Tab-separated table of C-alpha atoms in Angstrom:
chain	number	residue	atom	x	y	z
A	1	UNK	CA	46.980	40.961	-18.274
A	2	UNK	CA	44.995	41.711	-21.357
A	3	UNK	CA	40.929	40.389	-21.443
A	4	UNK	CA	42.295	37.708	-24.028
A	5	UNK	CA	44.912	36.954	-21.483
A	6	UNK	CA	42.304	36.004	-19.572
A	7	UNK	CA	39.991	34.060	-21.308
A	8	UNK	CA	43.014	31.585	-22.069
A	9	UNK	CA	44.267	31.154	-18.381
A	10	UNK	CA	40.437	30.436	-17.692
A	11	UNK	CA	40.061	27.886	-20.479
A	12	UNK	CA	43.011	26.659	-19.057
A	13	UNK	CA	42.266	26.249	-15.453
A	14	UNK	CA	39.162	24.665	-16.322
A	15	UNK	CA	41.163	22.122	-18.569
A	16	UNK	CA	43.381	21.588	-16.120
A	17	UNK	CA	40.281	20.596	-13.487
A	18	UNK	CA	38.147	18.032	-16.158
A	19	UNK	CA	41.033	16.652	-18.493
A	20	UNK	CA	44.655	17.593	-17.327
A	21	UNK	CA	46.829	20.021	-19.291
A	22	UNK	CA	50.034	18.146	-21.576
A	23	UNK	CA	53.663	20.028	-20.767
A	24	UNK	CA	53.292	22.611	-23.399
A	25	UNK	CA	49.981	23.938	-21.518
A	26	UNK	CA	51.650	23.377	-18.479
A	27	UNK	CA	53.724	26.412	-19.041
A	28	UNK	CA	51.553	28.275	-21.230
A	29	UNK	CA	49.478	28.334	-18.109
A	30	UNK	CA	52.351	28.759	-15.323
A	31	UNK	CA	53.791	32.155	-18.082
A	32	UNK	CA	50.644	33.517	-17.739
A	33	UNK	CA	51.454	33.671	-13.851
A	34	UNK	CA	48.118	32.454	-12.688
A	35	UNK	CA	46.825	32.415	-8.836
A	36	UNK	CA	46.559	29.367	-7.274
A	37	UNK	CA	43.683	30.141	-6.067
A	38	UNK	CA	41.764	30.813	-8.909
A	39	UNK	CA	43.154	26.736	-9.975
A	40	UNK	CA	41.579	25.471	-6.636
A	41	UNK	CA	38.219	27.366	-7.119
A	42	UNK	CA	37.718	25.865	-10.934
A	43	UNK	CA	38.358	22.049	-9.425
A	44	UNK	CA	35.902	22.828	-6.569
A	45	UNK	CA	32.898	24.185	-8.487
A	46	UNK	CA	34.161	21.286	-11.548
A	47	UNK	CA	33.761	19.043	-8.210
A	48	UNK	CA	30.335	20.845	-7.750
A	49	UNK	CA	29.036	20.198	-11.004
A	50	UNK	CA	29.762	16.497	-10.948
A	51	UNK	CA	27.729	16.523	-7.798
A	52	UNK	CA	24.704	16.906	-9.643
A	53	UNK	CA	22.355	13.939	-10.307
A	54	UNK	CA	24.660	11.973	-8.168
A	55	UNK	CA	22.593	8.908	-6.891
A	56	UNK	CA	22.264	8.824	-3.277
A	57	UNK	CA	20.245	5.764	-2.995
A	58	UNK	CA	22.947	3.614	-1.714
A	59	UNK	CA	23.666	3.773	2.066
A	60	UNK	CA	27.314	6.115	2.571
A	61	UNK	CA	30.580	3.592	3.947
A	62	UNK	CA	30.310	4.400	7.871
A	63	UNK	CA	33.987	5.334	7.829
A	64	UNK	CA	33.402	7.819	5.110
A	65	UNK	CA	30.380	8.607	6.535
A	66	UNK	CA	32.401	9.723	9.755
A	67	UNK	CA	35.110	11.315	8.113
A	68	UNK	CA	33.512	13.570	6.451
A	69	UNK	CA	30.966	14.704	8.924
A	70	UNK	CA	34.140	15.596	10.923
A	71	UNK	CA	35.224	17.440	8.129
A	72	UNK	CA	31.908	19.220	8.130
A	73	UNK	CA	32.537	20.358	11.443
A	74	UNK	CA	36.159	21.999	11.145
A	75	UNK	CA	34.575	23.696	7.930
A	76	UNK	CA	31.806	25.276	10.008
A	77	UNK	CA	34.367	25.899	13.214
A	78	UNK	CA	36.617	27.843	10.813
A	79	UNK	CA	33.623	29.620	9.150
A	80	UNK	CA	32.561	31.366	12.390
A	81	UNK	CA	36.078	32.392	13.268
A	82	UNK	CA	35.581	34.863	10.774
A	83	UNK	CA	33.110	37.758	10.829
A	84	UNK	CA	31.665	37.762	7.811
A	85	UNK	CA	31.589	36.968	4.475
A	86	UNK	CA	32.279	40.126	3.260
A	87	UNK	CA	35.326	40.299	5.436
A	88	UNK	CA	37.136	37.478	4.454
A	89	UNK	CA	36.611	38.184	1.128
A	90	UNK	CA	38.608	41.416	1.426
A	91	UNK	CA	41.401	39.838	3.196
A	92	UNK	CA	42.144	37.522	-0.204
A	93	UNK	CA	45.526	39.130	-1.102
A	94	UNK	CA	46.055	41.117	-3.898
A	95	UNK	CA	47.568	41.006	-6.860
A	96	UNK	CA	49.181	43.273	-9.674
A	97	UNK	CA	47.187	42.583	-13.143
A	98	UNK	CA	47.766	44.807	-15.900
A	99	UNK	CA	49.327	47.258	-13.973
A	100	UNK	CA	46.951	48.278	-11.308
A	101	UNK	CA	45.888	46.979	-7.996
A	102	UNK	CA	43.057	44.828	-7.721
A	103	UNK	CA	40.928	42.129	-5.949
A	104	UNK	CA	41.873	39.017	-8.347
A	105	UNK	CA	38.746	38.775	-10.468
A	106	UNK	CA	38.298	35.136	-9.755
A	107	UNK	CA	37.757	35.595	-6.367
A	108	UNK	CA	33.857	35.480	-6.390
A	109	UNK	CA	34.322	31.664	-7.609
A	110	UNK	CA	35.142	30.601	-4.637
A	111	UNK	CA	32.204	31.212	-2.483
A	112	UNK	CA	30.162	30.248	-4.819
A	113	UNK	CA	31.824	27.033	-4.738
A	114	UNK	CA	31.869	26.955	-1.244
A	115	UNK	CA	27.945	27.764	-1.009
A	116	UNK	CA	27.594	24.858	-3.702
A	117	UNK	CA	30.126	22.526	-1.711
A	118	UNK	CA	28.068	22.951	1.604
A	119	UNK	CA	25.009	22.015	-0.576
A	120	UNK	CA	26.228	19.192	-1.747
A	121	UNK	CA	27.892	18.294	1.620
A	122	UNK	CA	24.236	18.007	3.411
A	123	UNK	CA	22.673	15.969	1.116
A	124	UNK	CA	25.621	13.500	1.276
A	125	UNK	CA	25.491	13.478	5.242
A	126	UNK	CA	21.497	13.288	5.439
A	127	UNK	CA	20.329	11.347	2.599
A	128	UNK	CA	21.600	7.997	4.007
A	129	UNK	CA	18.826	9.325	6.831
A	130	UNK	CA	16.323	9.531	4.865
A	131	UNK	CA	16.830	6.308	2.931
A	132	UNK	CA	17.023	4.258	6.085
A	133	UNK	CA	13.992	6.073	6.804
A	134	UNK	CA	12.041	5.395	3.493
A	135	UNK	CA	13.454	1.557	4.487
A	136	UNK	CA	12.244	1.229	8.184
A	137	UNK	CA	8.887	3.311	7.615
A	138	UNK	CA	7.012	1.665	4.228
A	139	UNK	CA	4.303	3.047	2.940
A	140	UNK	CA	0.827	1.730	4.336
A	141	UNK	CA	-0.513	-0.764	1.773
A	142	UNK	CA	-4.144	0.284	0.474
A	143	UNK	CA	-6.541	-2.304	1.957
A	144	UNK	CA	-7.907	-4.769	-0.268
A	145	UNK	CA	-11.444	-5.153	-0.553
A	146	UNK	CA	-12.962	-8.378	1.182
A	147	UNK	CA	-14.117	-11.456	-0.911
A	148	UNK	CA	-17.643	-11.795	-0.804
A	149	UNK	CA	-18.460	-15.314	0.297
A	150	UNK	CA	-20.908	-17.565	-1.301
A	151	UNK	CA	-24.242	-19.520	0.203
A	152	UNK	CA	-22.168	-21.905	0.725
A	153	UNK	CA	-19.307	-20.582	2.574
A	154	UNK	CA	-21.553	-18.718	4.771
A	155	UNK	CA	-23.587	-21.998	5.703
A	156	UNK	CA	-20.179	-23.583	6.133
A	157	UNK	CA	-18.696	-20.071	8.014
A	158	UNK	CA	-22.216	-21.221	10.180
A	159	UNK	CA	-21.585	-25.054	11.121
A	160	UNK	CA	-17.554	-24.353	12.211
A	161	UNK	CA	-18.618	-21.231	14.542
A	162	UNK	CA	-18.769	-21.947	18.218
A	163	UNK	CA	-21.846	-23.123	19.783
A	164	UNK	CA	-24.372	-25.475	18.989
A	165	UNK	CA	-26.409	-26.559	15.582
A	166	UNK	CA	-28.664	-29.063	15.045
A	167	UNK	CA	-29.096	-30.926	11.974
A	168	UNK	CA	-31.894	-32.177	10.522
A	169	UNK	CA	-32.134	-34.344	6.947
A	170	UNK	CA	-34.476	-33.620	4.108
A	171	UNK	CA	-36.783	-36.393	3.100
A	172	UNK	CA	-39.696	-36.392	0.619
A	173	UNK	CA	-43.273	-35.419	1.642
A	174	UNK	CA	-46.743	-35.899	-0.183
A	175	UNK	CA	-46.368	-34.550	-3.850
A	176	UNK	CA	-45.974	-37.916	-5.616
A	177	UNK	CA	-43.743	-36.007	-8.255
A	178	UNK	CA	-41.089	-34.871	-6.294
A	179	UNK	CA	-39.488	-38.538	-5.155
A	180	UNK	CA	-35.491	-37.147	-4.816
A	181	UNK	CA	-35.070	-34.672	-2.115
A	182	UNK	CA	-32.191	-34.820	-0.370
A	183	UNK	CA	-30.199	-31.824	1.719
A	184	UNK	CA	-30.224	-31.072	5.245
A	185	UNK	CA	-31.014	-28.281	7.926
A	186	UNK	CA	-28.777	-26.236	9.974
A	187	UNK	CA	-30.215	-24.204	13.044
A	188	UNK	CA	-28.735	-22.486	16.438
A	189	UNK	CA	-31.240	-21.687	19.107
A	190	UNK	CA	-29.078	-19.081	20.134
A	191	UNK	CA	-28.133	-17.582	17.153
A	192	UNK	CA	-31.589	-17.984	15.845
A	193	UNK	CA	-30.151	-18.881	12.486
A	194	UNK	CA	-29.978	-20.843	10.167
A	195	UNK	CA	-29.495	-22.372	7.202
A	196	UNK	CA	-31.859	-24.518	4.446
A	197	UNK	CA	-29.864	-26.323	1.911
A	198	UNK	CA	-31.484	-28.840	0.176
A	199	UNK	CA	-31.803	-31.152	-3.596
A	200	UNK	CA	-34.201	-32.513	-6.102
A	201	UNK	CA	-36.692	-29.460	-5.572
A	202	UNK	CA	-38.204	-29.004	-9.725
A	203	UNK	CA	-38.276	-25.134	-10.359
A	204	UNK	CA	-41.401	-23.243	-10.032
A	205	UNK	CA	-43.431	-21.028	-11.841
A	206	UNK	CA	-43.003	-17.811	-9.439
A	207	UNK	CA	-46.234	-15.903	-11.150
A	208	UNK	CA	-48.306	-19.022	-10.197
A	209	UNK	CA	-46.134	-20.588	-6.813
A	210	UNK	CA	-43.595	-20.590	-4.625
A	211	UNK	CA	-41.568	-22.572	-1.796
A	212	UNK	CA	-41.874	-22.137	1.922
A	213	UNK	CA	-40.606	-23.169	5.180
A	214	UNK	CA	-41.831	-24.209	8.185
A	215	UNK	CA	-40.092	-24.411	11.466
A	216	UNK	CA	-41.781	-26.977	14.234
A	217	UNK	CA	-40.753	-26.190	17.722
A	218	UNK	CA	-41.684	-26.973	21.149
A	219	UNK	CA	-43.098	-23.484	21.508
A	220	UNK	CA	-45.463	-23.543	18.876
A	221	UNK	CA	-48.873	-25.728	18.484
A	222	UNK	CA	-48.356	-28.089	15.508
A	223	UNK	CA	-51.069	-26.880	13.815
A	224	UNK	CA	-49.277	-23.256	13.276
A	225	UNK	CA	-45.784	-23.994	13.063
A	226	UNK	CA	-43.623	-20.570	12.616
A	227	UNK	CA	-42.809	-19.107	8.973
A	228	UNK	CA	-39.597	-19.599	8.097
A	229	UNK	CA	-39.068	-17.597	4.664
A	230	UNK	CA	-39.922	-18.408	1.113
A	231	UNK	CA	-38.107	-18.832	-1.705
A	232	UNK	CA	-37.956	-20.091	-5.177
A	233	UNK	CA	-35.909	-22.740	-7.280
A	234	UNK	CA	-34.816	-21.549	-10.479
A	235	UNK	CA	-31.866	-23.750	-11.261
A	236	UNK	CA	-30.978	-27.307	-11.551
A	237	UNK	CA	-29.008	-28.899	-8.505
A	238	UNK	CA	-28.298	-27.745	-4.973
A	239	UNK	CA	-29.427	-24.990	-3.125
A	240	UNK	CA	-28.478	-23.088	-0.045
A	241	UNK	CA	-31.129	-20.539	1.435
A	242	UNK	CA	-30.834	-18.673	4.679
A	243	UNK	CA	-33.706	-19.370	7.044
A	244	UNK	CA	-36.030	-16.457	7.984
A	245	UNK	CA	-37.610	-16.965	10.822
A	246	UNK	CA	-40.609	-14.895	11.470
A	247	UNK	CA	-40.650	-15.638	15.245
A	248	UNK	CA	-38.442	-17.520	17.540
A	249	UNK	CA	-38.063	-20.785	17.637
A	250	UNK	CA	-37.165	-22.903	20.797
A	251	UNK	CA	-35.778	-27.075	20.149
A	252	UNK	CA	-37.383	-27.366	16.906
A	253	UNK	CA	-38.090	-31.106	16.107
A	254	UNK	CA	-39.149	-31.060	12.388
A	255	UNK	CA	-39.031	-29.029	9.310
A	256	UNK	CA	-41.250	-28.503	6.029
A	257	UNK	CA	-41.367	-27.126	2.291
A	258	UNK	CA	-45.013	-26.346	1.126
A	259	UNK	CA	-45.822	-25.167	-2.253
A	260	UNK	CA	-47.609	-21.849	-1.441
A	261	UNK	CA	-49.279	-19.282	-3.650
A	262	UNK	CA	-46.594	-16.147	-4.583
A	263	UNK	CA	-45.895	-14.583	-1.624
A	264	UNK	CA	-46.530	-17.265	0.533
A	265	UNK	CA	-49.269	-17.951	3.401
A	266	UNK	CA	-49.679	-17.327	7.218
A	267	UNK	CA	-51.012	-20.389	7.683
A	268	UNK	CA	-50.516	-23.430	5.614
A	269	UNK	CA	-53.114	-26.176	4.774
A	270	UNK	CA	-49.633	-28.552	3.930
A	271	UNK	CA	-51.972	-29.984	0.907
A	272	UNK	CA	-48.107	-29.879	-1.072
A	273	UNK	CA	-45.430	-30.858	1.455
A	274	UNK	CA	-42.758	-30.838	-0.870
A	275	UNK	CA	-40.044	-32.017	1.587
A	276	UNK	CA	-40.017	-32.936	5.014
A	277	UNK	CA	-36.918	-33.236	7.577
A	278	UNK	CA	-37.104	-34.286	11.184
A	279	UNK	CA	-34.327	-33.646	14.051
A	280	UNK	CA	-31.272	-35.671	14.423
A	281	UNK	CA	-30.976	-37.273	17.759
């Protein structure tokens, strides 16, 4: 068999393993006295080829699962019976072409297609693994950041917690302009916390004043009642300030806002009570 020979029984194998051969290449191909062999190698690696890119996504049939693992297994039982590579390769029988003896010259095709075959043979048995895998072990979410809560969350976060906070109600005091206060206060002895939330205060002038609290307790002689913070108002309606209590306070009874010079006092001479709020009982 001439190379041109050849070249048509190999465009004809391969024909014959992606589109079928009519009648008349039928036995073009069967005069050229082809090896069966070389037929089944072409379909294999053809078989190979159309491997590639295959989606494996989608979990493998359990019966075909099965069936072809045991497959697998004769493949690779009948694959150490032999010695080696090299040896069975040899043993292919050999054929007259062109008048001398040789190995047929298609034989190589075949173990590439095997090596190619057992390729595509493990990723057919394992990805369904991995995919169940991918399914039963998700990815850890990323954390999302906490919300920042308000004033007013956090006073409310305050009343619901366990234990117990008194309340007292803001009322007005001796500055004869300030006639609308209302509000309340929120305090826990044991937390030593609390919370200031009050409305009607006018907004100062913080380079000239500024607000401050005064905590009256059972501890403390009325006449130095313990520093609870300042503050300033610089926006119409309610609000909420956290109490800072500068020492601690035991069953306090009564409240006060004074208007202060910036940066507040130690001691106040309460000549502007702004607001005034006495325990609940």
């Amino acid at each position: 068999m001439n190379e041109e020979q050849k070249e048509l029984m190999l465009d004809l194998l391969c024909k014959q393993a992606v589109y079928g051969l009519d009648e008349q290449e039928t036995k073009q191909l069967e005069q050229l006295e082809y090896a069966g062999v070389d037929s089944e190698s072409i379909q294999l690696t053809v078989a190979s080829l159309g491997m590639v890119d295959l989606n494996t996504n989608e979990e493998m049939p359990p019966h075909l699962y099965s069936r072809i693992f045991a497959e697998a297994q004769n493949y690779i039982a009948g694959q150490n019976r032999e010695s080696s590579v090299f040896d069975t390769v040899s043993a292919v029988p050999v054929r007259d072409i062109g008048g001398t003896t040789a190995k047929p010259w298609f034989a190589w095709l075949g173990w590439a297609t095997a090596a190619a075959a057992s390729v595509a043979l493990a990723v057919n048995l394992f990805s369904p693994r991995t995919t169940t895998n991918i399914a039963t072990n998700p990815a850890t979410p990323t954390p999302t950041q906490e919300k920042k809560l308000g004033p007013a969350e956090l006073r409310q976060q305050f009343v619901n917690a366990p234990g117990q906070v008194m309340t007292a109600q803001w009322g007005k005091g001796n500055v004869k302009e300030i006639v609308d206060v209302s509000g309340d206060v929120v305090w826990s002895d044991e937390k030593q916390a609390g919370y200031l939330r009050v409305k009607g205060l006018p907004k100062n002038d913080v380079s000239k004043e500024t607000y401050q609290l005064w905590i009256f307790d059972e501890s403390q002689d009325a006449k130095t009642p313990i520093d609870g913070g300042t503050f300033d108002i610089n926006a119409d309606g309610e609000v909420i300030i956290p109490i800072d209590a500068k020492l601690k306070a035991k069953n306090p009874q009564m409240f006060a806002v004074t208007i202060e010079k910036p940066g507040g006092v130690v001691v106040s001479g309460r000549g502007k009570i702004a607001a005034l709020a006495k325990r609940e009982t």
